[in-house]
Amino acid sequence: MPHFLDIHKTDPAALRAMIDAALAMKAARGDRPRGAPDDTLPLSGRMVALIFEKPSTRTRVSFDVGVRQMGGETMVLSGREMQLGHGETIADTARVMSRYVDLIMIRTYEEATLLEMAEHATVPVINGLTNRTHPCQIMADVMTYEEHRGPIAGRRAVWSGDGNNVFASWAHAAAQFGFDLTFTGPEPLDPEREWLDFAAAKGRPITIERDPEKAVAGADVVITDTWVSMHDPESARERRHNQLRPYQVNEHLMSLAKPDALFMHCLPAHRNDEATSGVMDGPHSVIWDEAENRLHAQKAILRWCLGV
Ligand code: CP
């Protein structure tokens, strides 16, 4: 079953083909209205369930619009409103949903929920974010880098901030697409050892540099994310802000990267915390393209999962 569960679980050639397909599909659409269908309708007659146990703007809207542009239908479901939130097992939910829909996209807290859904579904399952990874986002980010600067292979990406689930998928992408990745952040918020080991085993060891100024020197792309993720306790907010303040991406930090370096943030952002508005709205920033490219990258993922 061609599930899209994570970048490190997907064949690099398939990942490459998805990025190329996404770039081609975006170009083919040109500037037609958002609601206008694509020239071909590969999802015609297909029903896609979009399940959300966590809030979302980009993932929800981009999947919904993407399926419709390709001729398919969607149903958006909140985990809380389903029996999933009232005791029915994930496995039974997967079995039942597979009788109604052609594909399930799920955003959930625990990775175990995603994996159980995939194990018992008889239709493809896409990971729309868990506490551990966010693969669809990083497919859009790789696409965004390449549409601005060409192949990402061999380039140098620097992550400044929390070693969170978005960083995890960047680590997987570094190994699968063949670029260098540096993590700069406070030791208590280091990425999971499993992700570092995966990249190292693939010949792309992740550099850890505590000094953000040294880390970004010569970077092709500087990336950050919110300091407090959806699954982090509110009680950790002040401590995290204190730990992460030295890693804010501001105009000075960006000036130490390559002159043509890109700035990325998956959004939503807390302006003037993890990144200043000057950087977010400045000449290096491609954050709105990143957001748009969720749509195109996920359309390619959907087609790959459904084989259409
Ligand atoms: N970047 C991202 O996944 O955004 P949402 O949480 O709004 O879906």
mmCIF file with all atom_site columns, C-alpha atoms and ligand atoms in Angstrom, residues 55-60 107 129 134 137 230 266-268 294, ligand 1:
data_model
loop_
_atom_site.group_PDB
_atom_site.id
_atom_site.type_symbol
_atom_site.label_atom_id
_atom_site.label_alt_id
_atom_site.label_comp_id
_atom_site.label_asym_id
_atom_site.label_entity_id
_atom_site.label_seq_id
_atom_site.pdbx_PDB_ins_code
_atom_site.Cartn_x
_atom_site.Cartn_y
_atom_site.Cartn_z
_atom_site.occupancy
_atom_site.B_iso_or_equiv
_atom_site.pdbx_formal_charge
_atom_site.auth_seq_id
_atom_site.auth_comp_id
_atom_site.auth_asym_id
_atom_site.auth_atom_id
_atom_site.pdbx_PDB_model_num
ATOM   1  C CA . PRO A 1 55  ? -5.792 22.688 14.356 1.00 0.00 ? 55  PRO A CA 1
ATOM   2  C CA . SER A 1 56  ? -4.708 23.545 10.826 1.00 0.00 ? 56  SER A CA 1
ATOM   3  C CA . THR A 1 57  ? -5.019 26.283 8.240  1.00 0.00 ? 57  THR A CA 1
ATOM   4  C CA . ARG A 1 58  ? -2.511 25.385 5.497  1.00 0.00 ? 58  ARG A CA 1
ATOM   5  C CA . THR A 1 59  ? -2.811 21.606 5.585  1.00 0.00 ? 59  THR A CA 1
ATOM   6  C CA . ARG A 1 60  ? -6.572 21.636 5.661  1.00 0.00 ? 60  ARG A CA 1
ATOM   7  C CA . ARG A 1 107 ? -3.146 15.036 11.311 1.00 0.00 ? 107 ARG A CA 1
ATOM   8  C CA . LEU A 1 129 ? 1.686  15.984 10.812 1.00 0.00 ? 129 LEU A CA 1
ATOM   9  C CA . HIS A 1 134 ? 5.727  16.768 9.163  1.00 0.00 ? 134 HIS A CA 1
ATOM   10 C CA . GLN A 1 137 ? 5.600  20.409 4.725  1.00 0.00 ? 137 GLN A CA 1
ATOM   11 C CA . MET A 1 230 ? 0.974  22.511 19.319 1.00 0.00 ? 230 MET A CA 1
ATOM   12 C CA . CYS A 1 266 ? 6.465  26.628 7.595  1.00 0.00 ? 266 CYS A CA 1
ATOM   13 C CA . LEU A 1 267 ? 4.006  28.971 9.387  1.00 0.00 ? 267 LEU A CA 1
ATOM   14 C CA . PRO A 1 268 ? 2.118  29.813 11.487 1.00 0.00 ? 268 PRO A CA 1
ATOM   15 C CA . ARG A 1 294 ? 1.882  22.818 0.084  1.00 0.00 ? 294 ARG A CA 1
HETATM 16 N N1 . CP  B 2 .   ? 2.536  24.510 8.266  1.00 0.00 ? 1   CP  B N1 1
HETATM 17 C C1 . CP  B 2 .   ? 1.382  23.920 8.602  1.00 0.00 ? 1   CP  B C1 1
HETATM 18 O O1 . CP  B 2 .   ? 1.283  22.675 8.667  1.00 0.00 ? 1   CP  B O1 1
HETATM 19 O O2 . CP  B 2 .   ? 0.353  24.773 8.792  1.00 0.00 ? 1   CP  B O2 1
HETATM 20 P P1 . CP  B 2 .   ? -1.049 24.402 9.451  1.00 0.00 ? 1   CP  B P1 1
HETATM 21 O O3 . CP  B 2 .   ? -0.785 23.974 10.889 1.00 0.00 ? 1   CP  B O3 1
HETATM 22 O O4 . CP  B 2 .   ? -1.867 25.671 9.363  1.00 0.00 ? 1   CP  B O4 1
HETATM 23 O O5 . CP  B 2 .   ? -1.680 23.276 8.672  1.00 0.00 ? 1   CP  B O5 1
#
